Amino acid sequence: MTNRQKRKYFILLLTATIITVAAAGYFSASLKSEPEYLSKIDRLMFDKENQSPKFILTLPDKETPPDKTPKTEPVAERQQELPVTVEDFVERAPLVSKLPEIKNLTALKNIEIDEELTEQSEEFVLPAIGKNGRKPWIEYGQTATVAPNFSKVAVIVQKVGLDNGICEAVIKALPSEVSLSFSPYTPDIAERIKKARSFGHETYADLLLASPNVLKSDNGPLSMSLTLKPEENLFRLQRVLAVKAPIGGMVVNDGVADKDTTEQLKAFLSELKKRGLLMIDAVSGQEINKIQESGLARKKAEIVIDESSLTQQAIAEKLQMAERLARENGQVMIVAAPKPIIITALSDWFKTFSQQLTYEQMKEMNVTSFDKPFALVPASNLVVE
């Protein structure tokens, strides 16, 4: 092959190579401009020229449950159930500030402490049984009159005093038959107790047991401790009782109450009996209820509405249970936490109680039965000594 032929052959080969490389680059760029399809369904959504989608497919989200709202329900009605403005939200929110103050509540007999029902210890002025066996839980209490065939309902709001707004609301806006138990950490606790009594409320003090999880939460220096000696825990108990204001006893808040603390609990109950005070057991277990202490005025709360019941449904279920127990047993004791949603629910519930009528009034009004024959009474009316 001559040199001229070789040169011609080389030029043809080079031209073919350049054309091949250019074609490969073109098709590669065209493919890269196509979207990456996750499935055949994605590919169907586009035409051959990679233009706008030809189909829009909506597939259900596996993590989102299907909408079970009946199709016949108008959308406008569903929207009306939700607050759409700040005013709507405030109107529906359970605010204690919205509760109207009850007028003309009758003050209790003892607003100030009765000196004859006290004794001076080395450290404190403490409640004590007075002359002729007069006991603080009776003298500082209030007896209610209940119509025949009506069941007694006693309600104690515990942990009162830590929030000033809620404290004012429960004192002024709840019926005087509702009893109040004050936290030992309440600022100006003596004045708060006296004010509550001036509105007719029986007054008590919270007995704080040791926290079930002391590593995460501690009930403070006025609570009972699992690590202190018995005499040190008794000293704490006396500090809580020395409020220089009339209290008829203590409400035992939930906490550690088991076989290991039985001796400690016995000492507490013995101290309360010695001082003529009553004890309301609001602990979830039955350990305190099992302890025998003859002569102690006491009552186990059947219903406790606390921080675990902060929905309207949960509170409604508790109140329905209270109604059932009241009908079956003739009485029920409720201990409630001072949360706005609980306080407002109680206030509304009290308004559903049937009015107590005498026989003459029943005849005159032709009343033969009552829808809710429940009578609100102070806590002291349900204790048994």
Short mmCIF file of C-alpha atoms in Angstrom, two decimals:
data_model
loop_
_atom_site.label_atom_id
_atom_site.label_comp_id
_atom_site.label_asym_id
_atom_site.label_seq_id
_atom_site.Cartn_x
_atom_site.Cartn_y
_atom_site.Cartn_z
CA MET A 1 0.00 0.00 0.00
CA THR A 2 1.37 3.35 -1.03
CA ASN A 3 1.82 6.22 1.35
CA ARG A 4 -1.03 8.09 -0.29
CA GLN A 5 -3.40 5.20 0.22
CA LYS A 6 -2.30 4.84 3.87
CA ARG A 7 -2.97 8.54 4.50
CA LYS A 8 -6.43 8.28 2.92
CA TYR A 9 -7.26 5.22 5.00
CA PHE A 10 -6.12 6.99 8.23
CA ILE A 11 -8.33 10.05 7.48
CA LEU A 12 -11.39 7.86 6.92
CA LEU A 13 -10.74 5.97 10.16
CA LEU A 14 -10.30 9.20 12.13
CA THR A 15 -13.52 10.67 10.69
CA ALA A 16 -15.51 7.53 11.63
CA THR A 17 -14.14 7.66 15.18
CA ILE A 18 -15.12 11.30 15.58
CA ILE A 19 -18.65 10.61 14.29
CA THR A 20 -19.03 7.64 16.67
CA VAL A 21 -17.89 9.63 19.72
CA ALA A 22 -20.21 12.55 18.85
CA ALA A 23 -23.20 10.24 18.44
CA ALA A 24 -22.48 8.54 21.77
CA GLY A 25 -22.24 11.90 23.52
CA TYR A 26 -25.53 13.09 22.05
CA PHE A 27 -27.49 10.05 23.16
CA SER A 28 -25.86 10.12 26.58
CA ALA A 29 -26.85 13.77 27.12
CA SER A 30 -30.39 13.01 25.99
CA LEU A 31 -30.74 10.20 28.51
CA LYS A 32 -29.36 12.34 31.34
CA SER A 33 -31.97 14.99 30.65
CA GLU A 34 -34.71 12.42 31.27
CA PRO A 35 -36.07 12.22 34.86
CA GLU A 36 -35.14 9.23 36.97
CA TYR A 37 -38.21 7.04 37.20
CA LEU A 38 -38.79 5.12 40.41
CA SER A 39 -41.29 2.78 38.82
CA LYS A 40 -43.26 2.03 35.68
CA ILE A 41 -46.09 4.13 37.09
CA ASP A 42 -43.76 7.15 37.19
CA ARG A 43 -42.75 6.59 33.56
CA LEU A 44 -46.40 6.50 32.47
CA MET A 45 -46.86 10.01 33.84
CA PHE A 46 -44.62 11.53 31.12
CA ASP A 47 -44.86 11.54 27.33
CA LYS A 48 -42.05 10.55 25.06
CA GLU A 49 -40.74 14.08 24.67
CA ASN A 50 -40.35 14.48 28.47
CA GLN A 51 -43.04 17.15 28.63
CA SER A 52 -45.57 17.87 31.41
CA PRO A 53 -47.27 14.94 33.20
CA LYS A 54 -50.01 13.20 31.27
CA PHE A 55 -51.52 11.61 34.41
CA ILE A 56 -51.60 12.48 38.12
CA LEU A 57 -51.88 9.44 40.37
CA THR A 58 -52.57 9.87 44.11
CA LEU A 59 -51.64 6.82 46.18
CA PRO A 60 -52.58 6.40 49.90
CA ASP A 61 -49.92 7.09 52.50
CA LYS A 62 -49.25 3.88 54.41
CA GLU A 63 -48.46 5.77 57.63
CA THR A 64 -51.58 7.92 57.53
CA PRO A 65 -54.86 6.19 58.50
CA PRO A 66 -57.69 6.62 56.04
CA ASP A 67 -60.20 9.37 56.67
CA LYS A 68 -63.24 7.72 58.25
CA THR A 69 -65.36 10.87 58.30
CA PRO A 70 -68.75 10.10 56.77
CA LYS A 71 -68.99 11.59 53.29
CA THR A 72 -72.49 12.82 54.03
CA GLU A 73 -71.27 15.17 56.78
CA PRO A 74 -71.11 18.75 55.48
CA VAL A 75 -67.60 20.22 55.52
CA ALA A 76 -68.93 23.52 56.89
CA GLU A 77 -70.30 21.79 60.00
CA ARG A 78 -66.96 20.11 60.71
CA GLN A 79 -65.15 23.40 60.42
CA GLN A 80 -67.54 25.06 62.87
CA GLU A 81 -66.48 22.60 65.58
CA LEU A 82 -62.97 24.05 65.63
CA PRO A 83 -62.09 27.46 67.08
CA VAL A 84 -60.98 29.73 64.28
CA THR A 85 -60.17 32.87 66.25
CA VAL A 86 -58.46 33.78 69.52
CA GLU A 87 -61.87 34.72 70.93
CA ASP A 88 -63.24 31.27 70.06
CA PHE A 89 -60.28 29.60 71.72
CA VAL A 90 -60.58 31.65 74.90
CA GLU A 91 -64.31 30.99 74.99
CA ARG A 92 -63.79 27.25 74.88
CA ALA A 93 -60.68 27.04 77.08
CA PRO A 94 -61.24 25.86 80.68
CA LEU A 95 -60.14 29.08 82.40
CA VAL A 96 -60.86 29.40 86.13
CA SER A 97 -60.97 33.17 85.66
CA LYS A 98 -64.25 32.71 83.80
CA LEU A 99 -65.94 31.09 86.81
CA PRO A 100 -68.38 33.54 88.41
CA GLU A 101 -67.89 34.37 92.06
CA ILE A 102 -70.56 32.89 94.33
CA LYS A 103 -72.17 35.62 96.39
CA ASN A 104 -73.19 35.54 100.06
CA LEU A 105 -71.15 32.51 101.14
CA THR A 106 -71.44 32.01 104.89
CA ALA A 107 -68.19 32.07 106.85
CA LEU A 108 -67.30 29.21 109.18
CA LYS A 109 -67.44 29.63 112.94
CA ASN A 110 -63.68 29.62 113.46
CA ILE A 111 -61.77 31.94 111.14
CA GLU A 112 -58.92 32.34 113.60
CA ILE A 113 -57.24 29.51 115.46
CA ASP A 114 -58.87 28.48 118.76
CA GLU A 115 -56.21 28.81 121.44
CA GLU A 116 -57.95 26.15 123.54
CA LEU A 117 -57.36 23.68 120.69
CA THR A 118 -53.58 24.15 120.64
CA GLU A 119 -50.53 23.10 122.58
CA GLN A 120 -47.00 24.45 122.65
CA SER A 121 -44.25 21.99 121.80
CA GLU A 122 -40.55 22.72 121.94
CA GLU A 123 -40.67 24.13 118.43
CA PHE A 124 -44.27 24.80 117.35
CA VAL A 125 -47.83 25.67 118.30
CA LEU A 126 -49.71 22.54 117.28
CA PRO A 127 -53.38 21.48 117.08
CA ALA A 128 -54.51 19.54 120.12
CA ILE A 129 -57.61 18.06 121.75
CA GLY A 130 -59.10 20.66 124.06
CA LYS A 131 -61.02 20.50 127.30
CA ASN A 132 -64.01 18.16 127.47
CA GLY A 133 -62.59 16.24 124.50
CA ARG A 134 -63.15 18.99 121.93
CA LYS A 135 -61.39 17.96 118.73
CA PRO A 136 -60.18 20.30 115.99
CA TRP A 137 -61.65 18.19 113.16
CA ILE A 138 -65.12 18.64 114.66
CA GLU A 139 -64.77 22.20 115.95
CA TYR A 140 -63.29 23.47 112.67
CA GLY A 141 -65.80 21.56 110.55
CA GLN A 142 -69.30 22.30 109.32
CA THR A 143 -72.30 19.98 109.46
CA ALA A 144 -74.56 19.93 106.39
CA THR A 145 -78.25 19.06 106.31
CA VAL A 146 -79.20 16.62 103.57
CA ALA A 147 -82.72 15.91 102.32
CA PRO A 148 -84.06 12.33 102.53
CA ASN A 149 -83.15 10.06 99.60
CA PHE A 150 -80.23 12.30 98.62
CA SER A 151 -76.69 10.89 98.48
CA LYS A 152 -73.78 12.79 100.03
CA VAL A 153 -70.93 13.97 97.80
CA ALA A 154 -67.79 15.38 99.45
CA VAL A 155 -65.13 17.06 97.32
CA ILE A 156 -61.67 18.14 98.46
CA VAL A 157 -59.43 20.19 96.20
CA GLN A 158 -55.88 19.37 97.26
CA LYS A 159 -52.53 21.11 96.60
CA VAL A 160 -54.22 24.51 96.83
CA GLY A 161 -52.13 27.67 97.23
CA LEU A 162 -49.23 27.24 94.82
CA ASP A 163 -51.04 29.17 92.08
CA ASN A 164 -52.59 32.42 93.31
CA GLY A 165 -55.16 32.66 90.51
CA ILE A 166 -56.44 29.13 91.01
CA CYS A 167 -56.43 29.61 94.80
CA GLU A 168 -58.64 32.69 94.48
CA ALA A 169 -60.96 30.87 92.06
CA VAL A 170 -61.55 27.80 94.22
CA ILE A 171 -62.14 30.00 97.28
CA LYS A 172 -64.60 32.37 95.63
CA ALA A 173 -66.16 30.41 92.76
CA LEU A 174 -66.72 26.93 94.24
CA PRO A 175 -69.56 26.19 96.68
CA SER A 176 -68.65 26.54 100.34
CA GLU A 177 -69.27 22.80 100.84
CA VAL A 178 -66.13 22.10 98.79
CA SER A 179 -63.22 21.54 101.17
CA LEU A 180 -59.70 22.80 100.47
CA SER A 181 -56.39 21.19 101.38
CA PHE A 182 -53.40 23.51 101.20
CA SER A 183 -49.90 22.67 100.06
CA PRO A 184 -47.33 23.18 102.85
CA TYR A 185 -45.38 25.36 100.40
CA THR A 186 -48.20 27.90 100.02
CA PRO A 187 -46.96 31.48 100.48
CA ASP A 188 -48.71 33.18 103.42
CA ILE A 189 -50.50 29.91 104.10
CA ALA A 190 -52.15 31.09 107.33
CA GLU A 191 -53.81 34.04 105.60
CA ARG A 192 -54.93 31.87 102.67
CA ILE A 193 -56.52 29.37 105.05
CA LYS A 194 -58.32 32.11 106.96
CA LYS A 195 -59.64 33.60 103.73
CA ALA A 196 -60.93 30.21 102.60
CA ARG A 197 -62.76 29.77 105.89
CA SER A 198 -64.29 33.23 105.55
CA PHE A 199 -65.93 31.89 102.37
CA GLY A 200 -67.22 28.80 104.18
CA HIS A 201 -64.67 26.16 103.13
CA GLU A 202 -63.34 23.54 105.53
CA THR A 203 -59.55 23.66 105.48
CA TYR A 204 -56.91 20.95 105.65
CA ALA A 205 -53.19 20.49 104.98
CA ASP A 206 -51.49 18.21 102.46
CA LEU A 207 -49.34 15.41 103.82
CA LEU A 208 -46.70 14.81 101.14
CA LEU A 209 -45.28 11.30 101.03
CA ALA A 210 -41.91 10.51 99.51
CA SER A 211 -41.78 10.70 95.72
CA PRO A 212 -41.81 7.28 93.96
CA ASN A 213 -38.85 8.44 91.86
CA VAL A 214 -36.65 10.65 94.01
CA LEU A 215 -33.95 10.76 91.32
CA LYS A 216 -36.28 12.64 88.96
CA SER A 217 -38.51 14.52 91.38
CA ASP A 218 -38.47 15.39 95.05
CA ASN A 219 -41.45 16.59 97.07
CA GLY A 220 -39.22 18.94 99.03
CA PRO A 221 -38.11 19.50 102.63
CA LEU A 222 -41.66 19.33 104.02
CA SER A 223 -42.39 15.89 102.58
CA MET A 224 -41.80 12.56 104.23
CA SER A 225 -38.44 11.01 103.39
CA LEU A 226 -37.36 7.40 103.04
CA THR A 227 -33.87 8.22 104.30
CA LEU A 228 -34.70 10.17 107.46
CA LYS A 229 -35.09 8.74 110.93
CA PRO A 230 -38.68 8.38 112.27
CA GLU A 231 -38.30 11.32 114.65
CA GLU A 232 -37.07 13.54 111.81
CA ASN A 233 -40.08 12.68 109.64
CA LEU A 234 -42.35 13.36 112.63
CA PHE A 235 -40.68 16.76 113.00
CA ARG A 236 -41.53 17.51 109.36
CA LEU A 237 -45.14 16.48 109.95
CA GLN A 238 -45.40 18.85 112.90
CA ARG A 239 -43.94 21.69 110.83
CA VAL A 240 -46.75 21.23 108.32
CA LEU A 241 -49.38 21.22 111.08
CA ALA A 242 -47.99 24.38 112.72
CA VAL A 243 -49.63 26.79 110.27
CA LYS A 244 -51.15 29.10 112.92
CA ALA A 245 -54.55 28.79 111.26
CA PRO A 246 -57.48 26.39 111.72
CA ILE A 247 -57.01 23.05 109.96
CA GLY A 248 -59.13 20.00 110.68
CA GLY A 249 -56.68 17.38 109.53
CA MET A 250 -54.57 16.19 106.62
CA VAL A 251 -55.06 14.84 103.10
CA VAL A 252 -52.41 12.22 102.32
CA ASN A 253 -51.17 12.85 98.78
CA ASP A 254 -50.06 10.00 96.56
CA GLY A 255 -46.50 8.76 97.03
CA VAL A 256 -44.54 5.87 98.49
CA ALA A 257 -46.85 3.90 100.79
CA ASP A 258 -45.87 0.24 100.94
CA LYS A 259 -44.89 -2.46 103.40
CA ASP A 260 -41.48 -0.90 103.90
CA THR A 261 -43.06 2.36 105.10
CA THR A 262 -45.81 0.84 107.25
CA GLU A 263 -44.19 1.75 110.56
CA GLN A 264 -43.64 5.32 109.39
CA LEU A 265 -47.28 5.59 108.28
CA LYS A 266 -48.49 4.19 111.61
CA ALA A 267 -46.58 6.93 113.42
CA PHE A 268 -48.26 9.58 111.25
CA LEU A 269 -51.75 8.22 111.89
CA SER A 270 -51.05 7.99 115.61
CA GLU A 271 -49.92 11.63 115.67
CA LEU A 272 -53.09 12.78 113.89
CA LYS A 273 -55.32 10.84 116.28
CA LYS A 274 -53.42 12.24 119.26
CA ARG A 275 -54.14 15.78 118.05
CA GLY A 276 -57.83 15.25 117.26
CA LEU A 277 -57.34 15.61 113.51
CA LEU A 278 -58.92 13.62 110.69
CA MET A 279 -57.11 11.89 107.84
CA ILE A 280 -58.23 11.62 104.20
CA ASP A 281 -56.42 8.88 102.28
CA ALA A 282 -55.94 9.95 98.63
CA VAL A 283 -53.17 7.42 97.94
CA SER A 284 -53.63 5.11 94.94
CA GLY A 285 -52.81 1.93 96.88
CA GLN A 286 -54.45 0.33 99.91
CA GLU A 287 -51.50 0.26 102.30
CA ILE A 288 -52.70 3.16 104.48
CA ASN A 289 -56.25 1.86 104.41
CA LYS A 290 -55.02 -1.44 105.91
CA ILE A 291 -53.46 0.23 108.95
CA GLN A 292 -55.69 0.01 112.01
CA GLU A 293 -55.77 3.09 114.25
CA SER A 294 -58.73 3.02 116.59
CA GLY A 295 -60.18 6.45 117.38
CA LEU A 296 -58.78 8.17 114.28
CA ALA A 297 -61.36 10.03 112.19
CA ARG A 298 -60.61 8.89 108.65
CA LYS A 299 -61.92 8.30 105.15
CA LYS A 300 -60.54 6.65 102.02
CA ALA A 301 -61.26 8.71 98.90
CA GLU A 302 -63.08 6.57 96.34
CA ILE A 303 -62.34 8.92 93.44
CA VAL A 304 -59.08 10.79 92.82
CA ILE A 305 -58.95 13.16 89.84
CA ASP A 306 -55.29 14.09 89.44
CA GLU A 307 -52.76 15.01 86.76
CA SER A 308 -53.35 11.68 85.02
CA SER A 309 -56.93 12.77 84.22
CA LEU A 310 -56.47 15.98 82.27
CA THR A 311 -58.88 15.36 79.41
CA GLN A 312 -62.58 16.13 79.39
CA GLN A 313 -63.38 12.49 78.66
CA ALA A 314 -61.24 11.16 81.53
CA ILE A 315 -62.78 13.63 83.99
CA ALA A 316 -66.30 12.84 82.78
CA GLU A 317 -65.67 9.14 83.32
CA LYS A 318 -64.45 9.81 86.88
CA LEU A 319 -67.54 11.88 87.67
CA GLN A 320 -69.83 9.22 86.20
CA MET A 321 -68.16 6.67 88.45
CA ALA A 322 -68.66 9.01 91.41
CA GLU A 323 -72.38 9.26 90.63
CA ARG A 324 -72.67 5.48 90.47
CA LEU A 325 -70.90 5.01 93.80
CA ALA A 326 -72.99 7.74 95.42
CA ARG A 327 -76.21 6.01 94.31
CA GLU A 328 -74.98 2.60 95.46
CA ASN A 329 -73.42 3.58 98.81
CA GLY A 330 -75.27 6.78 99.69
CA GLN A 331 -72.04 8.78 99.65
CA VAL A 332 -68.76 9.32 97.82
CA MET A 333 -65.51 11.13 98.56
CA ILE A 334 -63.65 12.87 95.70
CA VAL A 335 -60.16 14.35 95.92
CA ALA A 336 -59.19 16.57 92.98
CA ALA A 337 -56.06 18.35 91.78
CA PRO A 338 -56.28 22.15 91.29
CA LYS A 339 -56.07 22.11 87.49
CA PRO A 340 -58.29 24.52 85.52
CA ILE A 341 -59.86 21.77 83.41
CA ILE A 342 -60.72 19.82 86.58
CA ILE A 343 -62.02 22.83 88.52
CA THR A 344 -64.27 23.99 85.68
CA ALA A 345 -65.57 20.44 85.15
CA LEU A 346 -66.44 20.17 88.85
CA SER A 347 -68.16 23.55 88.81
CA ASP A 348 -70.31 22.49 85.84
CA TRP A 349 -71.02 19.11 87.45
CA PHE A 350 -72.30 20.67 90.69
CA LYS A 351 -74.85 22.65 88.68
CA THR A 352 -76.41 19.40 87.43
CA PHE A 353 -77.34 18.26 90.95
CA SER A 354 -81.05 18.17 91.69
CA GLN A 355 -82.35 20.78 94.08
CA GLN A 356 -83.06 19.50 97.56
CA LEU A 357 -86.73 19.90 98.46
CA THR A 358 -88.77 19.27 101.58
CA TYR A 359 -91.77 16.95 101.48
CA GLU A 360 -94.06 19.98 101.44
CA GLN A 361 -92.20 21.47 98.49
CA MET A 362 -92.28 18.16 96.63
CA LYS A 363 -96.05 17.94 97.08
CA GLU A 364 -96.57 21.53 96.09
CA MET A 365 -94.38 21.16 92.98
CA ASN A 366 -95.68 17.67 92.23
CA VAL A 367 -92.15 16.21 92.25
CA THR A 368 -91.97 12.43 92.65
CA SER A 369 -88.33 11.72 91.68
CA PHE A 370 -84.98 13.41 91.06
CA ASP A 371 -82.59 13.06 88.16
CA LYS A 372 -79.44 13.54 90.24
CA PRO A 373 -80.26 13.34 93.96
CA PHE A 374 -76.80 14.37 95.18
CA ALA A 375 -76.03 16.75 98.03
CA LEU A 376 -72.65 18.45 98.27
CA VAL A 377 -71.30 18.25 101.84
CA PRO A 378 -68.02 19.23 103.59
CA ALA A 379 -65.41 16.48 103.94
CA SER A 380 -65.87 16.11 107.69
CA ASN A 381 -69.40 14.85 107.10
CA LEU A 382 -68.12 11.57 105.61
CA VAL A 383 -65.35 10.59 108.03
CA VAL A 384 -65.77 7.75 110.52
CA GLU A 385 -63.97 7.81 113.85
#
